[in-house]
Amino acid sequence: MSVAGLLIGLGLIAIAAIIAIDVSGMRVPPVHAKVGPRFFPLLVSSGLALAGAAVVWQAWRRTFDEDLPPATDWFAVAVIAAGLILHMNLLRPVGFVPAAMVLFMSVTFAFGSRSFLRDGAVALVLALVAYLGFTRLLGLQLPAGLLQGII
Amino acid sequence: MEALGALMDGFATALTPINIMWSMVGVTLGTLIGILPGIGPALTIALLLPVTRTLDPTGAFIMFAGLYYGAMYGSSTTSILLNTPGESGSIVTALEGNQMARRGRGAAALATAAIGSFIAGTIGTLLLTFLAPQFVKLAILFGPAEYFALMVLAFMTVTTLLGASVTRGMTSLMIGLAFGLAGTDILTGQPRLVFGIPSMLRGIDTVVVAVGLFAVGEALYMASRRDLREAVILPIQGSLFMTREEWRRSWKPWLRGTAIGFPFGALPAGGTEIPTFLSYFMEKKLAKNPEEFGKGAIEGVAGPEAANNAAVAGVLVPLLALGLPTSATAAILLAAFEQYNLQPGPQLFSASGTLVWALIASLYIGNVMLLVLNLPLAGVWVRLLAIPQPLLYGGILVFSTLGVYSLSNSTFDLVLLFIVGIIGFLMRRHDFPVAPAIIGLILGPMAEAQFRRALTISQGDATVFFTHPISLALLLIALAVVVVPVILRRVLRRVPV
Amino acid sequence: MLRRTFLAATAVIGLSIGFVTPALAVNDLRIIAPAGPGGGWDQTARALADVMTAGGATGITVENVPGAGGTVGLAQLIDQEKGKPNVMMVNGLVMVGAILTNQSAVNLGMTTPIARLTGEYEVIVVPAASEIKTLADLVAKLKADAGTVAFGGGSAGGTDHILAGLVAKAAGADLTKLNYVPFSGGGEALAAILGGHVVAGISGYSEWAGQIQSGELRALAISAPERQAGIDIPTLKEQGVDVELANWRAIVAPPGLDDAQTKALRDAVDAAVKSDAWKKVLADKKWTDLYLPGDDFAKLLEAENARVTEILKTVGLVQ
């Protein structure tokens, strides 16, 4: 039995259930089409549930993960995930440039680089160029944060 | 041949040094924004509109045209090299293009994309010049019923993208369809799968899903595989540019892609994505060795890229001939016309002929310029792959999050990107194909809306799909796509080879 | 003169280092456009920002918060910008309908109304080849069986949909059978009308002006109170359908402002709207001046909300 496969299959069934429950509680205005906003979601929900059931079946029969990668570096995955979460929380309060640098450094670290000076320098240049290009050339708004008034 | 003379005059206008400069500015800027996911030509032109108000309209439109085409070139470059599509029209390109790049044929993939785009863009512009009125008449024949039939046909072609395992392919397709359900229901305005979060009313943007599944999912996966991390990708294997064999395999897909792409672009709800799926499907079906698809078949780059650029030219047909915007970019171009007090439509050719023909001439010029710019650069671009992996993926994630954030200045989109990224990682780790999810996301909402629109108009009478001749024909083709291969296989089995 | 120089100096400093002077509400103003770049709300926000900047205000920025008929932007204004005296948001009639259909937890009544700015009237069109020649023909068809008259237009519950409802109601048709088909953009709706896939179409006048002038579309009526200069289309009212509707655009501020802060914003907008630069914007963009400041605008918001709620309830979009 493949535990991962079982979890994925059950996850799919759970999503199918969430869709079905949310849509069932939805208000449906009278429509000429006779096919309302619930029809497609229920179709997709059934499809997902079937797919989930098939995955669970395969996981049970041990035909699911036949060529799973030999080893998974979960630590590296967690570091990038943490970088992404930090980035989305830092973006508004401290600004684009520091947030982007944090993200960049988390990725380089996860990929095994320990040349912090080089990575930091590249991150700074990249973030600054992107920030200036966006705000100056295109006139888009990016949070300045800590650098408000400096750049 | 009245058009020919007018076109020559157009070239005379477009080839002045100042207008050539605007064209250069446009194609360069376009290539840059095409590289960034989330930042597309529509947004850029919208932001440039106030700046160009004081400009001479001819110069401004020549720049916009260059920008529009340039974005498509830039987008395919990142699709091929970094597996990160910059625009939704080049998602399919990533499938084979990135595989080619991994085998050291990145420059060849870029070349076939650039040449294919050039040929498609040129043929498309020619068709635009001489056949625009005819295409417009065809385009407005398509109503909701016809579009739905078209979506059914497109769904049937998805089977080629499902991959080896039917369970995994269908799961991926369903995940994509599920993403497409969320947001405000178009037909009734009611919130659906919004869970009380205001930002969810917008729905989940295609770009968020594409970038999440491709770029973020890929980065997480590569980080999780120590064995792949140390593997060095050779940027160039064999000859730098396309070999004779690669030329031979590319030219037919270029032409077929053009033939599929142009009419789709001209359709009011056609878009650039569906023709790229259809072209991919066709190339895989026609290929002598279909088992190479998924491992870097050049046909899978050449066809969709041509289809994408031909569709871009097609979009200009209803815009110029009817004042009908058929894509976000076209709608912004229409606003630009209005800024200069020009009204697209039949009168445009008579009232502002010089401008229109200069614009059309500049499309030819922009195409040549992009080819000249991109072919030599292909050799430079592929060296991106030589960047150490940590820095490369760091950069990809910084630009991905930047593009997604700027979609609507929303950190919530970054939350969605993260969730989709984790799903993308799991899909990759457990060998689920990613392409069907993208197709579900794009086709699902369109199919649902057109299906319900058709039934609203007919007041619930489902026979509309069979009584409209075009709709019926498309449904029959869709049926044939499924049934004919099965029958052929049976027949062939009976005949001893 | 000295004051002028001082202001200019602060302006330069403000621009170069982003200096914040909280006492002056008109400086460092953020105008939220609750839609993507390029659309009507975005253009209104940017035009107002330009005019205010030309009038001497500094540090004005426009922020796009698109989505769901502007309700995503509205939620931000009410939840996150509460009590901030230097934020305003563009809004319009479309938002009134979107709040109702979205079952939004926030509404325009929670904001601090500043002023209605501009607007545009709606037209009802049929394709040139249609058997419907006049508004009377359309009214007759609606009365006979409203279900057979498929209207094509913009988003469900938006201005176009509301007008379809108002016209059907005034015509004495069965509103519960109103057959309205929402399309995602002006282009798609236009194609459906030109191709004869729907019976009639509704949209803002300027969007289809070209097709009306070239004769591809026949305009049956305009939703203005009286005939508009340069537009040769009879009003609904003069053809016996007692409906007028302007797709207005306005500006509001966040909740929780004191009277002085509200007055500062209202004065700043008042000054901008009365400037020549704003008049030029209106002329260039062909926007109808519908300036209505302060409390009168607040009353209008209430009246429009009541009218839209009634229509959307009858057609079933709102409970």
PDB file of N, CA and C in Angstrom, chain A residues 4 8 12 22 29 32-35 37 40-41 48 51 54 58 64-65 68-69 71-73 76-77 80 87-88 91-92 100 103-104 107-108 110-111 119 134 138 140-142, chain B residues 36 39 44 47 167-168 171 174 181 185 190 192-193 219-220 223-226 229 390-391 393-395 397-398 401-402 405 409 414-415 418 429-430 448 451-452 455-456 459-460:
ATOM      1  N   ALA A   4       1.338   7.692   0.481  1.00  0.00           N
ATOM      2  CA  ALA A   4       1.219   8.964  -0.233  1.00  0.00           C
ATOM      3  C   ALA A   4       0.049   8.899  -1.204  1.00  0.00           C
ATOM      4  N   ILE A   8      -3.256  11.228  -1.292  1.00  0.00           N
ATOM      5  CA  ILE A   8      -3.621  12.037  -2.463  1.00  0.00           C
ATOM      6  C   ILE A   8      -5.042  11.697  -2.899  1.00  0.00           C
ATOM      7  N   LEU A  12      -8.239  14.248  -2.939  1.00  0.00           N
ATOM      8  CA  LEU A  12      -9.077  14.548  -4.112  1.00  0.00           C
ATOM      9  C   LEU A  12     -10.550  14.375  -3.763  1.00  0.00           C
ATOM     10  N   ASP A  22     -20.321  23.235  -0.994  1.00  0.00           N
ATOM     11  CA  ASP A  22     -20.422  24.673  -1.215  1.00  0.00           C
ATOM     12  C   ASP A  22     -21.486  25.000  -2.257  1.00  0.00           C
ATOM     13  N   PRO A  29     -30.588  31.595  -8.885  1.00  0.00           N
ATOM     14  CA  PRO A  29     -31.674  32.416  -9.417  1.00  0.00           C
ATOM     15  C   PRO A  29     -32.424  31.646 -10.493  1.00  0.00           C
ATOM     16  N   HIS A  32     -33.352  30.861 -17.469  1.00  0.00           N
ATOM     17  CA  HIS A  32     -33.991  30.347 -18.679  1.00  0.00           C
ATOM     18  C   HIS A  32     -33.335  29.088 -19.178  1.00  0.00           C
ATOM     19  N   ALA A  33     -32.038  28.968 -18.871  1.00  0.00           N
ATOM     20  CA  ALA A  33     -31.249  27.901 -19.480  1.00  0.00           C
ATOM     21  C   ALA A  33     -31.668  26.521 -18.972  1.00  0.00           C
ATOM     22  N   LYS A  34     -32.364  26.456 -17.860  1.00  0.00           N
ATOM     23  CA  LYS A  34     -32.695  25.195 -17.199  1.00  0.00           C
ATOM     24  C   LYS A  34     -31.443  24.508 -16.677  1.00  0.00           C
ATOM     25  N   VAL A  35     -30.278  25.069 -17.000  1.00  0.00           N
ATOM     26  CA  VAL A  35     -29.021  24.555 -16.471  1.00  0.00           C
ATOM     27  C   VAL A  35     -28.399  25.704 -15.704  1.00  0.00           C
ATOM     28  N   PRO A  37     -25.986  27.456 -12.289  1.00  0.00           N
ATOM     29  CA  PRO A  37     -24.570  27.527 -11.906  1.00  0.00           C
ATOM     30  C   PRO A  37     -24.098  26.314 -11.113  1.00  0.00           C
ATOM     31  N   PHE A  40     -22.299  22.368 -13.712  1.00  0.00           N
ATOM     32  CA  PHE A  40     -20.893  22.059 -14.011  1.00  0.00           C
ATOM     33  C   PHE A  40     -20.089  21.706 -12.763  1.00  0.00           C
ATOM     34  N   PRO A  41     -20.252  22.476 -11.657  1.00  0.00           N
ATOM     35  CA  PRO A  41     -19.497  22.107 -10.457  1.00  0.00           C
ATOM     36  C   PRO A  41     -19.806  20.691  -9.982  1.00  0.00           C
ATOM     37  N   LEU A  48     -13.894  14.421  -9.947  1.00  0.00           N
ATOM     38  CA  LEU A  48     -12.794  14.423  -8.982  1.00  0.00           C
ATOM     39  C   LEU A  48     -12.927  13.253  -8.020  1.00  0.00           C
ATOM     40  N   ALA A  51     -11.893  10.139  -9.798  1.00  0.00           N
ATOM     41  CA  ALA A  51     -10.438  10.107  -9.954  1.00  0.00           C
ATOM     42  C   ALA A  51      -9.789   9.761  -8.622  1.00  0.00           C
ATOM     43  N   ALA A  54     -10.136   6.151  -7.892  1.00  0.00           N
ATOM     44  CA  ALA A  54      -9.222   5.350  -8.716  1.00  0.00           C
ATOM     45  C   ALA A  54      -7.816   5.390  -8.133  1.00  0.00           C
ATOM     46  N   GLN A  58      -5.620   2.236  -6.739  1.00  0.00           N
ATOM     47  CA  GLN A  58      -4.269   1.918  -7.218  1.00  0.00           C
ATOM     48  C   GLN A  58      -3.282   1.890  -6.058  1.00  0.00           C
ATOM     49  N   PHE A  64       0.386   2.308  -7.604  1.00  0.00           N
ATOM     50  CA  PHE A  64       0.349   3.761  -7.748  1.00  0.00           C
ATOM     51  C   PHE A  64       1.720   4.377  -8.026  1.00  0.00           C
ATOM     52  N   ASP A  65       2.603   4.341  -7.030  1.00  0.00           N
ATOM     53  CA  ASP A  65       3.900   5.005  -7.202  1.00  0.00           C
ATOM     54  C   ASP A  65       4.957   4.007  -7.636  1.00  0.00           C
ATOM     55  N   LEU A  68       8.627   6.247  -8.062  1.00  0.00           N
ATOM     56  CA  LEU A  68       8.796   7.392  -7.191  1.00  0.00           C
ATOM     57  C   LEU A  68      10.299   7.694  -7.104  1.00  0.00           C
ATOM     58  N   PRO A  69      10.656   8.991  -7.061  1.00  0.00           N
ATOM     59  CA  PRO A  69      12.085   9.336  -6.962  1.00  0.00           C
ATOM     60  C   PRO A  69      12.723   8.662  -5.746  1.00  0.00           C
ATOM     61  N   ALA A  71      14.999   9.506  -3.447  1.00  0.00           N
ATOM     62  CA  ALA A  71      15.033  10.186  -2.147  1.00  0.00           C
ATOM     63  C   ALA A  71      14.464  11.583  -2.305  1.00  0.00           C
ATOM     64  N   THR A  72      13.715  12.027  -1.318  1.00  0.00           N
ATOM     65  CA  THR A  72      13.148  13.371  -1.386  1.00  0.00           C
ATOM     66  C   THR A  72      13.774  14.227  -0.301  1.00  0.00           C
ATOM     67  N   ASP A  73      14.298  15.380  -0.709  1.00  0.00           N
ATOM     68  CA  ASP A  73      14.922  16.300   0.225  1.00  0.00           C
ATOM     69  C   ASP A  73      13.831  17.217   0.789  1.00  0.00           C
ATOM     70  N   ALA A  76      14.741  20.851   1.837  1.00  0.00           N
ATOM     71  CA  ALA A  76      14.840  21.869   0.786  1.00  0.00           C
ATOM     72  C   ALA A  76      13.445  22.390   0.407  1.00  0.00           C
ATOM     73  N   VAL A  77      12.485  21.467   0.299  1.00  0.00           N
ATOM     74  CA  VAL A  77      11.113  21.875  -0.036  1.00  0.00           C
ATOM     75  C   VAL A  77      10.580  22.821   1.035  1.00  0.00           C
ATOM     76  N   ILE A  80      12.054  26.407   0.760  1.00  0.00           N
ATOM     77  CA  ILE A  80      11.446  27.243  -0.291  1.00  0.00           C
ATOM     78  C   ILE A  80      10.035  27.638   0.109  1.00  0.00           C
ATOM     79  N   HIS A  87       7.820  35.755   2.016  1.00  0.00           N
ATOM     80  CA  HIS A  87       7.716  36.758   0.955  1.00  0.00           C
ATOM     81  C   HIS A  87       6.333  37.395   0.929  1.00  0.00           C
ATOM     82  N   MET A  88       5.274  36.557   0.966  1.00  0.00           N
ATOM     83  CA  MET A  88       3.929  37.137   0.842  1.00  0.00           C
ATOM     84  C   MET A  88       3.558  37.957   2.077  1.00  0.00           C
ATOM     85  N   LEU A  91       5.967  41.375   1.898  1.00  0.00           N
ATOM     86  CA  LEU A  91       5.898  42.252   0.723  1.00  0.00           C
ATOM     87  C   LEU A  91       5.321  43.629   1.045  1.00  0.00           C
ATOM     88  N   ARG A  92       4.152  43.661   1.679  1.00  0.00           N
ATOM     89  CA  ARG A  92       3.525  44.961   1.976  1.00  0.00           C
ATOM     90  C   ARG A  92       4.293  45.732   3.061  1.00  0.00           C
ATOM     91  N   ALA A 100      11.755  40.227  -1.880  1.00  0.00           N
ATOM     92  CA  ALA A 100      12.273  39.441  -3.000  1.00  0.00           C
ATOM     93  C   ALA A 100      13.628  38.847  -2.648  1.00  0.00           C
ATOM     94  N   LEU A 103      13.149  35.778  -0.502  1.00  0.00           N
ATOM     95  CA  LEU A 103      12.701  34.652  -1.322  1.00  0.00           C
ATOM     96  C   LEU A 103      13.872  34.062  -2.108  1.00  0.00           C
ATOM     97  N   PHE A 104      14.629  34.967  -2.750  1.00  0.00           N
ATOM     98  CA  PHE A 104      15.753  34.530  -3.581  1.00  0.00           C
ATOM     99  C   PHE A 104      16.756  33.730  -2.756  1.00  0.00           C
ATOM    100  N   VAL A 107      15.645  30.240  -1.829  1.00  0.00           N
ATOM    101  CA  VAL A 107      15.752  29.288  -2.937  1.00  0.00           C
ATOM    102  C   VAL A 107      17.208  28.856  -3.128  1.00  0.00           C
ATOM    103  N   THR A 108      18.124  29.811  -3.139  1.00  0.00           N
ATOM    104  CA  THR A 108      19.535  29.442  -3.337  1.00  0.00           C
ATOM    105  C   THR A 108      20.004  28.530  -2.202  1.00  0.00           C
ATOM    106  N   ALA A 110      18.116  26.495  -0.404  1.00  0.00           N
ATOM    107  CA  ALA A 110      17.490  25.188  -0.579  1.00  0.00           C
ATOM    108  C   ALA A 110      18.202  24.382  -1.661  1.00  0.00           C
ATOM    109  N   PHE A 111      18.700  25.070  -2.677  1.00  0.00           N
ATOM    110  CA  PHE A 111      19.389  24.370  -3.764  1.00  0.00           C
ATOM    111  C   PHE A 111      20.846  24.087  -3.402  1.00  0.00           C
ATOM    112  N   ASP A 119      25.180  35.232  -3.516  1.00  0.00           N
ATOM    113  CA  ASP A 119      23.728  35.128  -3.678  1.00  0.00           C
ATOM    114  C   ASP A 119      23.039  36.418  -3.232  1.00  0.00           C
ATOM    115  N   PHE A 134       9.972  48.258 -13.100  1.00  0.00           N
ATOM    116  CA  PHE A 134       8.517  48.242 -12.992  1.00  0.00           C
ATOM    117  C   PHE A 134       7.937  49.596 -12.647  1.00  0.00           C
ATOM    118  N   LEU A 138       7.270  51.217 -16.314  1.00  0.00           N
ATOM    119  CA  LEU A 138       5.882  50.851 -16.587  1.00  0.00           C
ATOM    120  C   LEU A 138       4.896  51.631 -15.734  1.00  0.00           C
ATOM    121  N   LEU A 140       4.007  50.907 -12.758  1.00  0.00           N
ATOM    122  CA  LEU A 140       3.227  50.030 -11.889  1.00  0.00           C
ATOM    123  C   LEU A 140       3.552  50.334 -10.435  1.00  0.00           C
ATOM    124  N   GLN A 141       2.627  50.003  -9.556  1.00  0.00           N
ATOM    125  CA  GLN A 141       2.862  50.221  -8.132  1.00  0.00           C
ATOM    126  C   GLN A 141       3.403  48.949  -7.494  1.00  0.00           C
ATOM    127  N   LEU A 142       4.582  49.043  -6.893  1.00  0.00           N
ATOM    128  CA  LEU A 142       5.090  47.951  -6.077  1.00  0.00           C
ATOM    129  C   LEU A 142       5.381  48.535  -4.713  1.00  0.00           C
TER     130      LEU A 142
ATOM    131  N   LEU B  36       8.024  38.100 -18.736  1.00  0.00           N
ATOM    132  CA  LEU B  36       7.447  38.120 -17.390  1.00  0.00           C
ATOM    133  C   LEU B  36       6.042  37.541 -17.399  1.00  0.00           C
ATOM    134  N   ILE B  39       2.622  39.944 -16.750  1.00  0.00           N
ATOM    135  CA  ILE B  39       2.667  41.229 -17.438  1.00  0.00           C
ATOM    136  C   ILE B  39       2.527  40.942 -18.920  1.00  0.00           C
ATOM    137  N   THR B  44       0.548  46.365 -20.612  1.00  0.00           N
ATOM    138  CA  THR B  44       1.584  47.322 -20.974  1.00  0.00           C
ATOM    139  C   THR B  44       1.019  48.436 -21.842  1.00  0.00           C
ATOM    140  N   LEU B  47      -0.956  50.814 -19.836  1.00  0.00           N
ATOM    141  CA  LEU B  47      -0.144  51.726 -19.040  1.00  0.00           C
ATOM    142  C   LEU B  47       0.571  52.755 -19.910  1.00  0.00           C
ATOM    143  N   THR B 167      -5.855   7.420 -15.483  1.00  0.00           N
ATOM    144  CA  THR B 167      -6.261   7.915 -14.165  1.00  0.00           C
ATOM    145  C   THR B 167      -5.569   9.235 -13.853  1.00  0.00           C
ATOM    146  N   ARG B 168      -4.253   9.261 -14.043  1.00  0.00           N
ATOM    147  CA  ARG B 168      -3.510  10.468 -13.704  1.00  0.00           C
ATOM    148  C   ARG B 168      -3.887  11.627 -14.610  1.00  0.00           C
ATOM    149  N   THR B 171      -7.323  12.917 -13.601  1.00  0.00           N
ATOM    150  CA  THR B 171      -7.232  13.623 -12.316  1.00  0.00           C
ATOM    151  C   THR B 171      -6.736  15.049 -12.542  1.00  0.00           C
ATOM    152  N   MET B 174      -9.366  17.212 -14.092  1.00  0.00           N
ATOM    153  CA  MET B 174     -10.398  17.568 -13.124  1.00  0.00           C
ATOM    154  C   MET B 174      -9.907  18.668 -12.165  1.00  0.00           C
ATOM    155  N   LEU B 181     -13.765  26.771 -11.634  1.00  0.00           N
ATOM    156  CA  LEU B 181     -15.137  26.975 -11.158  1.00  0.00           C
ATOM    157  C   LEU B 181     -15.267  28.172 -10.222  1.00  0.00           C
ATOM    158  N   ASP B 185     -20.032  33.711 -10.783  1.00  0.00           N
ATOM    159  CA  ASP B 185     -20.610  33.006 -11.929  1.00  0.00           C
ATOM    160  C   ASP B 185     -21.019  34.032 -12.993  1.00  0.00           C
ATOM    161  N   GLN B 190     -23.655  35.291  -9.272  1.00  0.00           N
ATOM    162  CA  GLN B 190     -23.614  34.785  -7.907  1.00  0.00           C
ATOM    163  C   GLN B 190     -22.207  34.291  -7.567  1.00  0.00           C
ATOM    164  N   ARG B 192     -19.440  31.791  -6.304  1.00  0.00           N
ATOM    165  CA  ARG B 192     -19.380  30.334  -6.322  1.00  0.00           C
ATOM    166  C   ARG B 192     -18.011  29.901  -5.810  1.00  0.00           C
ATOM    167  N   LEU B 193     -17.967  29.005  -4.856  1.00  0.00           N
ATOM    168  CA  LEU B 193     -16.716  28.511  -4.268  1.00  0.00           C
ATOM    169  C   LEU B 193     -15.800  29.658  -3.859  1.00  0.00           C
ATOM    170  N   ALA B 219      10.278  24.338  -9.297  1.00  0.00           N
ATOM    171  CA  ALA B 219      11.360  24.728  -8.396  1.00  0.00           C
ATOM    172  C   ALA B 219      11.349  23.841  -7.149  1.00  0.00           C
ATOM    173  N   LEU B 220      10.153  23.611  -6.592  1.00  0.00           N
ATOM    174  CA  LEU B 220      10.056  22.763  -5.400  1.00  0.00           C
ATOM    175  C   LEU B 220      10.531  21.343  -5.717  1.00  0.00           C
ATOM    176  N   ALA B 223      14.291  21.124  -6.182  1.00  0.00           N
ATOM    177  CA  ALA B 223      14.967  21.243  -4.893  1.00  0.00           C
ATOM    178  C   ALA B 223      14.879  19.929  -4.113  1.00  0.00           C
ATOM    179  N   SER B 224      13.758  19.201  -4.321  1.00  0.00           N
ATOM    180  CA  SER B 224      13.547  17.977  -3.551  1.00  0.00           C
ATOM    181  C   SER B 224      14.394  16.820  -4.076  1.00  0.00           C
ATOM    182  N   ARG B 225      14.904  16.983  -5.282  1.00  0.00           N
ATOM    183  CA  ARG B 225      15.667  15.882  -5.886  1.00  0.00           C
ATOM    184  C   ARG B 225      17.155  16.212  -5.887  1.00  0.00           C
ATOM    185  N   ARG B 226      17.874  15.764  -4.886  1.00  0.00           N
ATOM    186  CA  ARG B 226      19.302  16.020  -4.840  1.00  0.00           C
ATOM    187  C   ARG B 226      19.994  15.451  -6.072  1.00  0.00           C
ATOM    188  N   ARG B 229      19.728  17.771  -8.894  1.00  0.00           N
ATOM    189  CA  ARG B 229      20.352  19.057  -8.650  1.00  0.00           C
ATOM    190  C   ARG B 229      21.772  19.093  -9.174  1.00  0.00           C
ATOM    191  N   PRO B 390      21.009  27.239  -8.363  1.00  0.00           N
ATOM    192  CA  PRO B 390      20.417  28.034  -7.272  1.00  0.00           C
ATOM    193  C   PRO B 390      20.006  29.420  -7.734  1.00  0.00           C
ATOM    194  N   LEU B 391      20.886  30.084  -8.475  1.00  0.00           N
ATOM    195  CA  LEU B 391      20.582  31.444  -8.916  1.00  0.00           C
ATOM    196  C   LEU B 391      19.452  31.435  -9.941  1.00  0.00           C
ATOM    197  N   TYR B 393      16.918  29.287 -10.316  1.00  0.00           N
ATOM    198  CA  TYR B 393      15.592  29.090  -9.715  1.00  0.00           C
ATOM    199  C   TYR B 393      15.212  30.228  -8.777  1.00  0.00           C
ATOM    200  N   GLY B 394      16.210  30.820  -8.128  1.00  0.00           N
ATOM    201  CA  GLY B 394      15.937  32.009  -7.311  1.00  0.00           C
ATOM    202  C   GLY B 394      15.334  33.105  -8.169  1.00  0.00           C
ATOM    203  N   GLY B 395      15.953  33.336  -9.320  1.00  0.00           N
ATOM    204  CA  GLY B 395      15.461  34.373 -10.231  1.00  0.00           C
ATOM    205  C   GLY B 395      14.073  34.034 -10.752  1.00  0.00           C
ATOM    206  N   LEU B 397      11.723  32.323  -9.343  1.00  0.00           N
ATOM    207  CA  LEU B 397      10.689  32.541  -8.320  1.00  0.00           C
ATOM    208  C   LEU B 397      10.469  34.024  -8.035  1.00  0.00           C
ATOM    209  N   VAL B 398      11.538  34.811  -8.069  1.00  0.00           N
ATOM    210  CA  VAL B 398      11.357  36.251  -7.846  1.00  0.00           C
ATOM    211  C   VAL B 398      10.480  36.848  -8.947  1.00  0.00           C
ATOM    212  N   THR B 401       6.723  35.534  -8.709  1.00  0.00           N
ATOM    213  CA  THR B 401       5.905  36.178  -7.681  1.00  0.00           C
ATOM    214  C   THR B 401       5.626  37.628  -8.048  1.00  0.00           C
ATOM    215  N   LEU B 402       6.622  38.280  -8.656  1.00  0.00           N
ATOM    216  CA  LEU B 402       6.428  39.660  -9.091  1.00  0.00           C
ATOM    217  C   LEU B 402       5.299  39.745 -10.109  1.00  0.00           C
ATOM    218  N   TYR B 405       1.900  38.975  -8.437  1.00  0.00           N
ATOM    219  CA  TYR B 405       1.446  40.065  -7.571  1.00  0.00           C
ATOM    220  C   TYR B 405       0.895  41.218  -8.409  1.00  0.00           C
ATOM    221  N   ASN B 409      -2.313  43.542  -7.882  1.00  0.00           N
ATOM    222  CA  ASN B 409      -1.742  44.116  -6.657  1.00  0.00           C
ATOM    223  C   ASN B 409      -2.283  43.423  -5.425  1.00  0.00           C
ATOM    224  N   LEU B 414      -0.729  35.689  -4.198  1.00  0.00           N
ATOM    225  CA  LEU B 414       0.499  34.986  -3.827  1.00  0.00           C
ATOM    226  C   LEU B 414       0.173  33.768  -2.963  1.00  0.00           C
ATOM    227  N   VAL B 415      -0.863  33.882  -2.143  1.00  0.00           N
ATOM    228  CA  VAL B 415      -1.309  32.731  -1.347  1.00  0.00           C
ATOM    229  C   VAL B 415      -1.776  31.626  -2.289  1.00  0.00           C
ATOM    230  N   PHE B 418       1.058  29.948  -4.002  1.00  0.00           N
ATOM    231  CA  PHE B 418       1.722  29.007  -3.108  1.00  0.00           C
ATOM    232  C   PHE B 418       0.972  27.671  -3.080  1.00  0.00           C
ATOM    233  N   ARG B 429       5.894  15.077  -8.431  1.00  0.00           N
ATOM    234  CA  ARG B 429       6.514  14.007  -7.651  1.00  0.00           C
ATOM    235  C   ARG B 429       5.819  12.672  -7.905  1.00  0.00           C
ATOM    236  N   HIS B 430       4.496  12.722  -8.062  1.00  0.00           N
ATOM    237  CA  HIS B 430       3.760  11.473  -8.256  1.00  0.00           C
ATOM    238  C   HIS B 430       3.340  11.263  -9.702  1.00  0.00           C
ATOM    239  N   GLU B 448     -18.434  26.172 -20.120  1.00  0.00           N
ATOM    240  CA  GLU B 448     -19.621  26.327 -19.289  1.00  0.00           C
ATOM    241  C   GLU B 448     -20.408  27.580 -19.681  1.00  0.00           C
ATOM    242  N   PHE B 451     -22.074  27.183 -23.123  1.00  0.00           N
ATOM    243  CA  PHE B 451     -23.149  26.189 -23.044  1.00  0.00           C
ATOM    244  C   PHE B 451     -24.399  26.829 -22.429  1.00  0.00           C
ATOM    245  N   ARG B 452     -24.209  27.530 -21.310  1.00  0.00           N
ATOM    246  CA  ARG B 452     -25.363  28.121 -20.634  1.00  0.00           C
ATOM    247  C   ARG B 452     -25.917  29.315 -21.392  1.00  0.00           C
ATOM    248  N   LEU B 455     -28.102  27.963 -24.136  1.00  0.00           N
ATOM    249  CA  LEU B 455     -29.379  27.488 -23.597  1.00  0.00           C
ATOM    250  C   LEU B 455     -30.246  28.631 -23.089  1.00  0.00           C
ATOM    251  N   THR B 456     -29.628  29.720 -22.641  1.00  0.00           N
ATOM    252  CA  THR B 456     -30.423  30.876 -22.217  1.00  0.00           C
ATOM    253  C   THR B 456     -31.144  31.475 -23.421  1.00  0.00           C
ATOM    254  N   GLN B 459     -33.911  29.443 -24.518  1.00  0.00           N
ATOM    255  CA  GLN B 459     -34.821  29.203 -23.399  1.00  0.00           C
ATOM    256  C   GLN B 459     -34.865  27.733 -23.000  1.00  0.00           C
ATOM    257  N   GLY B 460     -33.710  27.126 -22.941  1.00  0.00           N
ATOM    258  CA  GLY B 460     -33.614  25.782 -22.419  1.00  0.00           C
ATOM    259  C   GLY B 460     -33.754  24.675 -23.453  1.00  0.00           C
TER     260      GLY B 460
END
